[in-house]
Amino acid sequence: MNMSNIPDLKCGIISVSRDCFIISLSENRRQAIVSAYTKKYGDLYEVKKYGDLYEVKKTVENEKDMLAAVKEAKDAGCNALVVFLGNFGPETPETLIAREFDGPVMYVAAAEETGKNLINGRGDAYCGMLNCSYNLGLRHLKAFVPEYPVGTAEELADMIAEFQPVARTLLGLKDLKIITFGPRPQDFFACNAPIQPLYDLGVEIEENSELDLLVAYRAHENDPRIKDVVADMTAELGTEGGNPYPDLLPRMAQYELTLMDWMEEHKGARKYVAFANKCWPAFPTEFRFEPCYVNSRLVSRGIPVACEVDIYGALSEYIGLCVSQDAVTLLDINNSVPKDLFEANIKGTKDYTLQDTFMGFHCGNTPLCKLRKGGVKYQLIQNRLLENGNTPDITRGTLEGDIADGDITFFRLQSTSDGQLRAYIAEGEVLPAATNSFGGIGIFAIPQMGRFYRHVLIEKHFPHHGAVAFGHFGKTIFSVLKYLGVADVSFNQPKGMLYPSENPFA
């Protein structure tokens, strides 16, 4: 899977040492971390799940050392840093690293190694982390600190691995432009929110008209590349019923090339792009197809195309891409699961109640790689509206199929109407039960979903769109959001842990 639209990460580690401690203590412990990390994660370098860990040889005892160490890291191409307190550490120089280095920085500290050497071998980094935190606060510097930042070489190696998707996401957002083609559909306020918080996060936005998109699309008529894209679509959809409308593929290939060219021509000073595009009601009338399958193809390459001009949906999808390094999707929290379907196919197979389940749906933007079996179909609702339920033509182009079962994380970062950021994260799974419905759809189960639905989604006015990452990534997404300064992050609270608005007598 080509994920060129998210950052490649190269992480460096700088050890710091207070000058009244033995410097070799910090250096030897740093080397042990690099060795432990390489041993555990080295075979994953080539697939880029984890990058190599660059060992900065300059140990920081003073401010001049700090400048030299940061320069060494930058010259080596590092775009994220681990600052390692191998002993108590020098408070001012170690925190100035976060100011001088232009990228995410994590601070961790060494655990003591043996009870037999607590004189010259004692580093007091447990104490040093407290003063490090105090000094970061004095300078208003942001840094990532793990839940428990003190550990052995092996434990710190794991923390560094957990830091990498956080750092990758922060770097991605720093260089992200969200391109929109709108405005949002009429009477569809759920996808309308102030964009000032995007600028506060450092995200750029370019807003365009649907007419701009149509002009660009028409300019790509007879593009010689269309035939190659059609061939690629044909190969992807296969021969087992996934491609019932081969005559439609040239239109969709033309549209795919339009978006890809627009991305390259308009990313400007930014490195990465996400789209939030209008897709109804005028789109099928003027473009003569539904864009869902094309949207699904782009997100499978790491380029989110959020439906219905959902800007914060595109932002959330991009976060999921960076965190998971895998395709994501955007779904409606759509409909309840019928009781008879639940009792016939779910009850007794999993430890869920009916209220823990719901169907996540969208017309067809979930990529083929995340469906059990999918194919290009038509948008039933738009067909009723635009073609009077007759043989579909302009409403063709969705990608339909039941979403493959497995672990998921449902989440969203959203601006309120008064410009405040809030978010939710809920881990769960897609169940293997058939939906017996249309669209890209799955039966989702999230523990205590009923209470979460009422006291988070409804209570806090979240829209019906949510981003879906395929796997459990709640810990990483939570870390990203807290680093970004999102104060209100909700989750599906377990039974017995009441929401502020929940009736204790219910």
Coordinates of C-alpha atoms in Angstrom, one line a residue:
M1 CA 0.0 0.0 0.0
N2 CA 1.5 3.3 -1.1
M3 CA 1.4 5.7 1.8
S4 CA 3.4 8.6 0.4
N5 CA 0.8 11.1 1.7
I6 CA 2.0 10.6 5.3
P7 CA 5.4 11.4 6.8
D8 CA 8.3 9.0 6.9
L9 CA 9.7 9.1 10.4
K10 CA 13.3 9.2 11.5
C11 CA 13.7 9.3 15.3
G12 CA 16.9 10.3 17.1
I13 CA 17.8 9.8 20.7
I14 CA 19.9 12.3 22.7
S15 CA 21.1 11.5 26.2
V16 CA 21.6 14.2 28.8
S17 CA 23.7 14.2 31.9
R18 CA 24.0 16.5 34.9
D19 CA 27.7 17.5 35.2
C20 CA 27.9 16.3 38.9
F21 CA 27.0 12.7 37.7
I22 CA 29.2 10.3 35.8
I23 CA 28.6 11.0 32.1
S24 CA 29.3 7.4 31.1
L25 CA 26.2 6.3 33.1
S26 CA 24.0 8.2 30.7
E27 CA 26.0 7.2 27.6
N28 CA 26.0 3.5 28.4
R29 CA 22.3 3.5 29.2
R30 CA 21.6 5.3 25.9
Q31 CA 23.6 2.6 24.0
A32 CA 21.6 -0.1 25.7
I33 CA 18.4 1.5 24.6
V34 CA 19.5 1.7 21.0
S35 CA 20.6 -2.0 21.2
A36 CA 17.3 -3.1 22.7
Y37 CA 15.3 -1.1 20.1
T38 CA 17.3 -2.5 17.2
K39 CA 17.0 -6.0 18.4
K40 CA 13.2 -5.8 18.8
Y41 CA 12.1 -3.5 16.0
G42 CA 15.0 -3.7 13.5
D43 CA 13.3 -6.2 11.2
L44 CA 10.4 -3.7 10.8
Y45 CA 12.5 -0.9 9.4
E46 CA 12.1 -1.9 5.8
V47 CA 8.3 -2.0 5.9
K48 CA 8.4 1.4 7.6
K49 CA 6.2 0.4 10.5
Y50 CA 9.0 1.6 12.7
G51 CA 12.1 3.7 11.6
D52 CA 15.6 3.1 12.8
L53 CA 16.7 4.9 15.9
Y54 CA 19.6 7.3 15.3
E55 CA 22.0 7.6 18.2
V56 CA 23.2 11.1 18.7
K57 CA 26.7 10.7 20.0
K58 CA 26.9 14.1 21.6
T59 CA 25.8 13.9 25.2
V60 CA 24.3 17.1 26.6
E61 CA 25.7 18.6 29.8
N62 CA 25.3 22.3 29.0
E63 CA 23.7 24.6 26.4
K64 CA 26.6 24.4 23.9
D65 CA 26.3 20.7 24.0
M66 CA 22.6 21.1 23.4
L67 CA 23.1 23.1 20.3
A68 CA 25.7 20.6 19.0
A69 CA 23.5 17.6 19.7
V70 CA 20.4 19.1 18.0
K71 CA 22.5 20.0 15.0
E72 CA 23.8 16.4 14.8
A73 CA 20.2 15.1 14.9
K74 CA 19.1 17.6 12.2
D75 CA 22.1 16.8 10.0
A76 CA 21.2 13.1 10.3
G77 CA 17.7 13.8 9.0
C78 CA 15.9 13.2 12.2
N79 CA 12.4 14.7 12.4
A80 CA 11.5 13.4 15.9
L81 CA 13.6 13.1 19.0
V82 CA 13.8 11.2 22.2
V83 CA 15.5 13.0 25.1
F84 CA 16.8 10.5 27.5
L85 CA 17.6 11.3 31.1
G86 CA 20.3 8.7 31.8
N87 CA 20.8 10.4 35.1
F88 CA 19.2 13.5 36.8
G89 CA 20.0 15.6 33.8
P90 CA 20.7 19.3 33.3
E91 CA 17.4 21.1 33.6
T92 CA 17.9 24.1 31.3
P93 CA 19.8 22.4 28.4
E94 CA 17.6 19.3 28.3
T95 CA 14.4 21.3 28.0
L96 CA 15.8 23.8 25.4
I97 CA 16.2 20.8 23.1
A98 CA 12.4 20.9 22.6
R99 CA 12.7 24.6 21.7
E100 CA 15.6 24.2 19.3
F101 CA 14.4 21.1 17.5
D102 CA 11.7 21.6 14.9
G103 CA 9.7 18.4 15.5
P104 CA 8.0 16.3 18.2
V105 CA 10.1 15.5 21.2
M106 CA 9.6 12.8 23.9
Y107 CA 11.2 12.8 27.3
V108 CA 11.9 9.6 29.2
A109 CA 14.2 8.6 32.1
A110 CA 16.3 5.6 33.1
A111 CA 15.2 3.3 35.9
E112 CA 17.9 2.2 38.3
E113 CA 19.5 -1.1 37.2
T114 CA 20.7 -2.9 40.3
G115 CA 20.5 -2.7 44.0
K116 CA 24.2 -3.6 44.2
N117 CA 25.4 -0.3 42.7
L118 CA 23.3 2.5 44.1
I119 CA 26.3 4.8 44.8
N120 CA 28.2 5.6 41.6
G121 CA 25.6 3.6 39.6
R122 CA 22.6 5.6 40.8
G123 CA 21.3 8.1 38.3
D124 CA 18.3 9.7 40.0
A125 CA 16.5 10.2 36.7
Y126 CA 13.2 9.4 38.5
C127 CA 13.8 12.7 40.3
G128 CA 15.2 14.5 37.2
M129 CA 11.9 13.9 35.3
L130 CA 10.1 16.0 37.8
N131 CA 12.4 19.0 37.3
C132 CA 12.5 18.5 33.6
S133 CA 8.7 18.7 33.5
Y134 CA 8.8 21.8 35.7
N135 CA 11.3 23.5 33.3
L136 CA 9.2 22.6 30.2
G137 CA 6.3 24.3 31.9
L138 CA 8.3 27.4 32.7
R139 CA 9.2 27.7 29.0
H140 CA 5.7 26.8 27.7
L141 CA 7.3 24.0 25.7
K142 CA 5.3 21.0 24.4
A143 CA 6.6 17.6 24.8
F144 CA 5.3 14.0 24.8
V145 CA 5.7 12.1 28.1
P146 CA 4.6 8.5 28.3
E147 CA 2.1 7.3 30.9
Y148 CA 5.0 6.1 33.0
P149 CA 8.2 7.5 31.5
V150 CA 10.8 5.7 33.6
G151 CA 12.1 2.3 32.5
T152 CA 14.8 -0.2 31.6
A153 CA 16.4 -0.2 28.2
E154 CA 13.9 -2.7 26.9
E155 CA 10.9 -0.8 28.4
L156 CA 12.1 2.5 27.0
A157 CA 12.6 0.8 23.6
D158 CA 8.9 -0.1 23.7
M159 CA 8.0 3.5 24.6
I160 CA 10.0 4.8 21.7
A161 CA 8.1 2.5 19.4
E162 CA 4.8 3.8 20.8
F163 CA 5.9 7.4 20.3
Q164 CA 6.5 6.9 16.6
P165 CA 2.9 6.9 15.4
V166 CA 2.2 9.9 17.7
A167 CA 5.2 11.8 16.2
R168 CA 4.2 10.8 12.6
T169 CA 0.7 12.1 13.1
L170 CA 1.9 15.4 14.6
L171 CA 4.3 15.9 11.7
G172 CA 1.6 15.1 9.2
L173 CA -0.8 17.6 10.7
K174 CA 1.9 20.2 10.7
D175 CA 2.2 19.9 6.9
L176 CA -1.4 19.1 6.0
K177 CA -3.7 21.0 3.7
I178 CA -7.4 20.1 3.6
I179 CA -8.8 20.9 0.1
T180 CA -12.6 21.3 -0.1
F181 CA -15.1 21.4 -2.9
G182 CA -18.4 22.7 -1.5
P183 CA -20.4 24.1 -0.1
R184 CA -22.0 21.4 2.1
P185 CA -25.3 20.0 1.0
Q186 CA -28.4 22.1 2.0
D187 CA -30.0 21.2 5.3
F188 CA -26.9 19.2 6.3
F189 CA -25.5 21.2 9.2
A190 CA -23.8 18.2 10.7
C191 CA -20.8 18.7 8.4
N192 CA -20.6 22.5 9.0
A193 CA -18.2 23.8 11.7
P194 CA -15.9 26.8 12.2
I195 CA -12.5 26.4 10.5
Q196 CA -10.5 28.6 12.9
P197 CA -9.5 25.6 15.0
L198 CA -7.8 24.1 11.9
Y199 CA -5.4 27.1 11.7
D200 CA -4.9 26.8 15.5
L201 CA -3.7 23.3 14.9
G202 CA -1.4 24.4 12.1
V203 CA -3.5 22.8 9.4
E204 CA -4.0 24.8 6.1
I205 CA -7.3 24.8 4.2
E206 CA -8.2 25.6 0.6
E207 CA -11.9 26.0 -0.1
N208 CA -13.2 25.7 -3.6
S209 CA -16.5 25.6 -5.4
E210 CA -18.1 22.5 -6.8
L211 CA -18.1 24.5 -10.1
D212 CA -14.3 24.7 -9.9
L213 CA -14.2 20.9 -9.7
L214 CA -16.5 20.5 -12.6
V215 CA -14.4 22.8 -14.8
A216 CA -11.2 20.8 -13.8
Y217 CA -13.0 17.5 -14.5
R218 CA -14.1 18.6 -18.0
A219 CA -10.5 19.7 -18.8
H220 CA -9.5 16.1 -18.3
E221 CA -11.8 14.7 -21.0
N222 CA -9.8 12.5 -23.3
D223 CA -6.8 12.5 -21.0
P224 CA -4.5 9.9 -22.4
R225 CA -3.9 8.5 -18.9
I226 CA -7.6 7.5 -18.5
K227 CA -7.1 4.1 -20.1
D228 CA -4.4 3.1 -17.7
V229 CA -6.6 4.1 -14.7
V230 CA -9.5 2.1 -16.2
A231 CA -7.2 -0.9 -16.5
D232 CA -6.2 -0.6 -12.9
M233 CA -9.8 -0.3 -11.7
T234 CA -10.8 -3.3 -13.8
A235 CA -8.0 -5.4 -12.2
E236 CA -8.9 -4.2 -8.7
L237 CA -12.6 -5.0 -9.1
G238 CA -12.0 -8.4 -10.5
T239 CA -14.3 -10.6 -12.6
E240 CA -16.6 -12.0 -9.9
G241 CA -19.4 -9.4 -10.1
G242 CA -17.5 -6.5 -8.7
N243 CA -17.5 -4.6 -12.0
P244 CA -21.1 -4.7 -13.4
Y245 CA -20.8 -1.2 -15.1
P246 CA -17.5 -1.2 -17.2
D247 CA -18.9 1.6 -19.3
L248 CA -18.8 3.8 -16.1
L249 CA -15.1 3.4 -15.4
P250 CA -13.8 6.0 -17.9
R251 CA -15.9 8.7 -16.2
M252 CA -14.6 7.7 -12.8
A253 CA -11.0 7.4 -14.0
Q254 CA -11.3 10.9 -15.4
Y255 CA -12.4 12.1 -12.0
E256 CA -9.6 10.3 -10.2
L257 CA -7.1 12.0 -12.4
T258 CA -8.8 15.4 -11.8
L259 CA -8.4 15.0 -8.0
M260 CA -4.8 13.7 -8.2
D261 CA -3.7 16.6 -10.5
W262 CA -5.5 19.1 -8.3
M263 CA -3.7 17.7 -5.3
E264 CA -0.3 18.1 -6.9
E265 CA -1.0 21.5 -8.3
H266 CA -2.6 23.0 -5.1
K267 CA -0.7 21.5 -2.2
G268 CA 1.6 24.6 -2.4
A269 CA 4.0 24.8 0.6
R270 CA 2.4 21.8 2.3
K271 CA 3.5 18.1 1.8
Y272 CA 0.2 16.3 2.5
V273 CA -3.4 16.6 1.4
A274 CA -6.8 15.5 2.4
F275 CA -10.1 16.3 0.6
A276 CA -13.6 17.1 1.8
N277 CA -15.8 17.1 -1.3
K278 CA -19.4 17.6 -2.1
C279 CA -21.0 14.5 -3.6
W280 CA -24.8 15.3 -3.7
P281 CA -27.3 16.4 -4.9
A282 CA -25.8 18.2 -7.9
F283 CA -22.8 16.0 -8.3
P284 CA -24.4 13.0 -10.0
T285 CA -26.5 15.2 -12.2
E286 CA -23.5 17.2 -13.6
F287 CA -20.6 14.6 -13.4
R288 CA -22.9 11.7 -14.4
F289 CA -21.8 9.3 -11.7
E290 CA -21.3 9.0 -7.9
P291 CA -17.8 9.6 -6.7
C292 CA -17.7 7.0 -3.9
Y293 CA -15.5 4.4 -5.6
V294 CA -12.9 6.9 -6.6
N295 CA -12.9 8.2 -3.0
S296 CA -12.3 4.7 -1.7
R297 CA -9.4 4.3 -4.1
L298 CA -7.7 7.4 -2.9
V299 CA -8.0 6.7 0.8
S300 CA -6.5 3.3 0.2
R301 CA -3.4 5.2 -1.0
G302 CA -3.4 7.4 2.1
I303 CA -5.4 10.4 0.6
P304 CA -8.7 10.8 2.5
V305 CA -11.7 12.1 0.5
A306 CA -14.4 12.9 3.1
C307 CA -18.0 12.9 1.9
E308 CA -20.4 15.8 2.1
V309 CA -17.7 18.4 2.6
D310 CA -17.0 17.0 6.1
I311 CA -13.8 18.9 6.8
Y312 CA -13.4 17.6 10.3
G313 CA -14.1 14.1 9.0
A314 CA -11.2 14.5 6.6
L315 CA -9.0 15.7 9.5
S316 CA -10.0 12.7 11.6
E317 CA -9.4 10.3 8.8
Y318 CA -5.9 11.7 8.2
I319 CA -5.1 11.2 11.9
G320 CA -6.2 7.6 11.6
L321 CA -4.1 7.1 8.5
C322 CA -0.9 8.4 10.2
V323 CA -1.6 6.4 13.4
S324 CA -2.4 3.1 11.7
Q325 CA -0.4 3.4 8.5
D326 CA -3.3 1.7 6.9
A327 CA -6.5 2.6 5.0
V328 CA -9.4 4.1 7.0
T329 CA -13.0 5.0 6.3
L330 CA -15.6 7.6 7.2
L331 CA -19.0 6.2 8.2
D332 CA -22.4 7.4 9.4
I333 CA -23.3 6.1 12.9
N334 CA -26.3 5.1 11.0
N335 CA -29.0 2.7 12.2
S336 CA -29.8 0.3 15.0
V337 CA -29.5 -3.4 14.5
P338 CA -32.9 -5.1 14.3
K339 CA -33.7 -7.2 17.3
D340 CA -34.5 -10.3 15.3
L341 CA -31.2 -10.0 13.4
F342 CA -29.3 -9.6 16.7
E343 CA -31.0 -12.6 18.3
A344 CA -30.5 -14.8 15.3
N345 CA -26.9 -14.0 14.5
I346 CA -25.1 -12.2 17.3
K347 CA -26.7 -13.0 20.7
G348 CA -24.7 -15.7 22.5
T349 CA -21.7 -15.5 20.1
K350 CA -20.3 -12.4 21.8
D351 CA -20.7 -10.7 25.1
Y352 CA -22.8 -7.8 23.8
T353 CA -26.3 -6.5 24.3
L354 CA -28.4 -5.1 21.5
Q355 CA -27.6 -1.6 22.7
D356 CA -23.9 -2.2 22.3
T357 CA -24.4 -2.6 18.5
F358 CA -25.2 -0.3 15.6
M359 CA -24.7 -0.3 11.9
G360 CA -22.0 2.0 10.4
F361 CA -22.7 2.9 6.8
H362 CA -21.8 5.1 4.0
C363 CA -22.7 5.0 0.3
G364 CA -19.5 3.4 -0.8
N365 CA -16.3 5.1 0.3
T366 CA -14.8 2.3 2.3
P367 CA -11.9 0.8 0.3
L368 CA -12.2 -2.6 -1.2
C369 CA -9.4 -3.9 1.0
K370 CA -11.6 -3.4 4.0
L371 CA -14.7 -5.2 2.6
R372 CA -15.5 -8.9 2.8
K373 CA -16.5 -8.7 -0.8
G374 CA -17.3 -5.5 -2.7
G375 CA -18.3 -4.2 -6.0
V376 CA -19.4 -1.0 -7.8
K377 CA -23.2 -0.5 -7.4
Y378 CA -25.5 2.5 -7.4
Q379 CA -26.7 4.8 -4.7
L380 CA -30.2 3.6 -3.9
I381 CA -31.3 6.7 -2.1
Q382 CA -30.1 9.1 -4.8
N383 CA -31.6 6.8 -7.4
R384 CA -35.0 7.2 -5.8
L385 CA -34.5 11.0 -5.7
L386 CA -32.9 11.7 -9.0
E387 CA -34.0 8.8 -11.3
N388 CA -37.4 8.0 -9.8
G389 CA -36.2 4.5 -9.0
N390 CA -35.6 3.7 -12.6
T391 CA -32.6 1.8 -14.1
P392 CA -29.6 3.6 -12.6
D393 CA -27.3 5.7 -14.7
I394 CA -26.0 8.8 -13.1
T395 CA -26.4 7.4 -9.6
R396 CA -23.9 4.5 -10.3
G397 CA -20.4 4.6 -8.7
T398 CA -20.7 3.6 -5.1
L399 CA -18.6 0.7 -3.7
E400 CA -20.8 -1.7 -1.8
G401 CA -20.2 -4.6 0.5
D402 CA -20.2 -5.7 4.1
I403 CA -17.2 -4.4 6.0
A404 CA -14.8 -7.1 7.0
D405 CA -15.0 -8.2 10.7
G406 CA -12.2 -7.3 13.1
D407 CA -11.0 -4.7 15.6
I408 CA -11.8 -1.0 15.0
T409 CA -11.4 2.3 16.6
F410 CA -14.3 4.8 16.1
F411 CA -13.2 8.4 16.7
R412 CA -13.7 12.0 15.7
L413 CA -12.0 15.4 16.3
Q414 CA -14.6 18.1 15.9
S415 CA -15.0 21.8 16.4
T416 CA -18.1 23.0 18.3
S417 CA -20.2 25.9 16.9
D418 CA -18.2 28.3 19.1
G419 CA -14.8 27.1 17.8
Q420 CA -13.8 24.7 20.6
L421 CA -12.2 21.4 19.8
R422 CA -13.6 18.3 21.3
A423 CA -13.2 14.6 20.4
Y424 CA -14.2 11.1 21.2
I425 CA -12.5 7.7 20.9
A426 CA -14.1 4.3 21.3
E427 CA -12.6 0.9 20.6
G428 CA -14.7 -2.0 19.4
E429 CA -15.1 -4.4 16.5
V430 CA -17.0 -5.1 13.4
L431 CA -18.9 -8.4 13.8
P432 CA -19.0 -11.2 11.2
A433 CA -22.8 -11.1 11.0
A434 CA -24.3 -10.2 7.6
T435 CA -26.0 -6.8 7.4
N436 CA -28.6 -7.7 4.8
S437 CA -28.5 -4.1 3.7
F438 CA -26.9 -1.8 1.0
G439 CA -23.9 0.5 0.8
G440 CA -20.5 0.0 2.5
I441 CA -21.8 -1.2 5.8
G442 CA -21.0 -3.3 8.9
I443 CA -22.4 -4.3 12.2
F444 CA -20.3 -2.5 14.9
A445 CA -20.1 -3.5 18.5
I446 CA -18.7 -1.1 21.1
P447 CA -18.9 -1.9 24.8
Q448 CA -21.5 0.3 26.5
M449 CA -22.4 1.9 23.2
G450 CA -25.9 2.8 24.3
R451 CA -24.7 5.0 27.2
F452 CA -21.9 6.4 25.0
Y453 CA -24.4 7.3 22.3
R454 CA -26.6 9.2 24.7
H455 CA -24.1 10.9 27.0
V456 CA -21.3 11.7 24.5
L457 CA -22.5 11.7 20.9
I458 CA -25.9 13.2 21.7
E459 CA -25.0 15.2 24.8
K460 CA -22.0 16.8 23.3
H461 CA -23.6 17.5 19.8
F462 CA -21.3 15.3 17.7
P463 CA -22.3 14.9 14.1
H464 CA -23.2 11.5 12.7
H465 CA -20.0 11.0 10.8
G466 CA -17.1 9.1 12.5
A467 CA -13.7 8.0 11.3
V468 CA -12.8 4.4 11.5
A469 CA -9.3 3.0 11.9
F470 CA -9.0 -0.8 11.5
G471 CA -7.4 -1.9 14.7
H472 CA -7.3 -0.7 18.3
F473 CA -5.4 2.6 18.3
G474 CA -7.2 4.4 21.2
K475 CA -4.0 4.9 23.2
T476 CA -2.1 6.6 20.4
I477 CA -5.0 8.7 19.2
F478 CA -5.6 9.9 22.8
S479 CA -1.9 10.8 23.1
V480 CA -2.1 12.8 19.8
L481 CA -5.2 14.7 20.9
K482 CA -3.8 15.6 24.3
Y483 CA -0.5 16.8 22.7
L484 CA -2.6 19.0 20.4
G485 CA -4.3 20.5 23.5
V486 CA -7.7 19.0 23.0
A487 CA -9.0 19.2 26.6
D488 CA -12.4 17.4 26.0
V489 CA -11.7 13.8 24.9
S490 CA -14.5 11.4 25.6
F491 CA -14.5 7.6 25.5
N492 CA -17.0 4.8 26.1
Q493 CA -17.0 4.6 29.8
P494 CA -17.4 1.2 31.4
K495 CA -20.4 0.2 33.4
G496 CA -20.3 1.7 36.9
M497 CA -18.4 4.8 35.7
L498 CA -21.1 7.4 35.3
Y499 CA -21.0 10.2 32.8
P500 CA -21.6 13.7 34.3
S501 CA -25.1 13.9 32.8
E502 CA -26.1 10.3 33.5
N503 CA -29.0 9.6 35.8
P504 CA -27.6 7.5 38.7
F505 CA -31.0 6.0 39.3
A506 CA -31.6 4.9 35.7

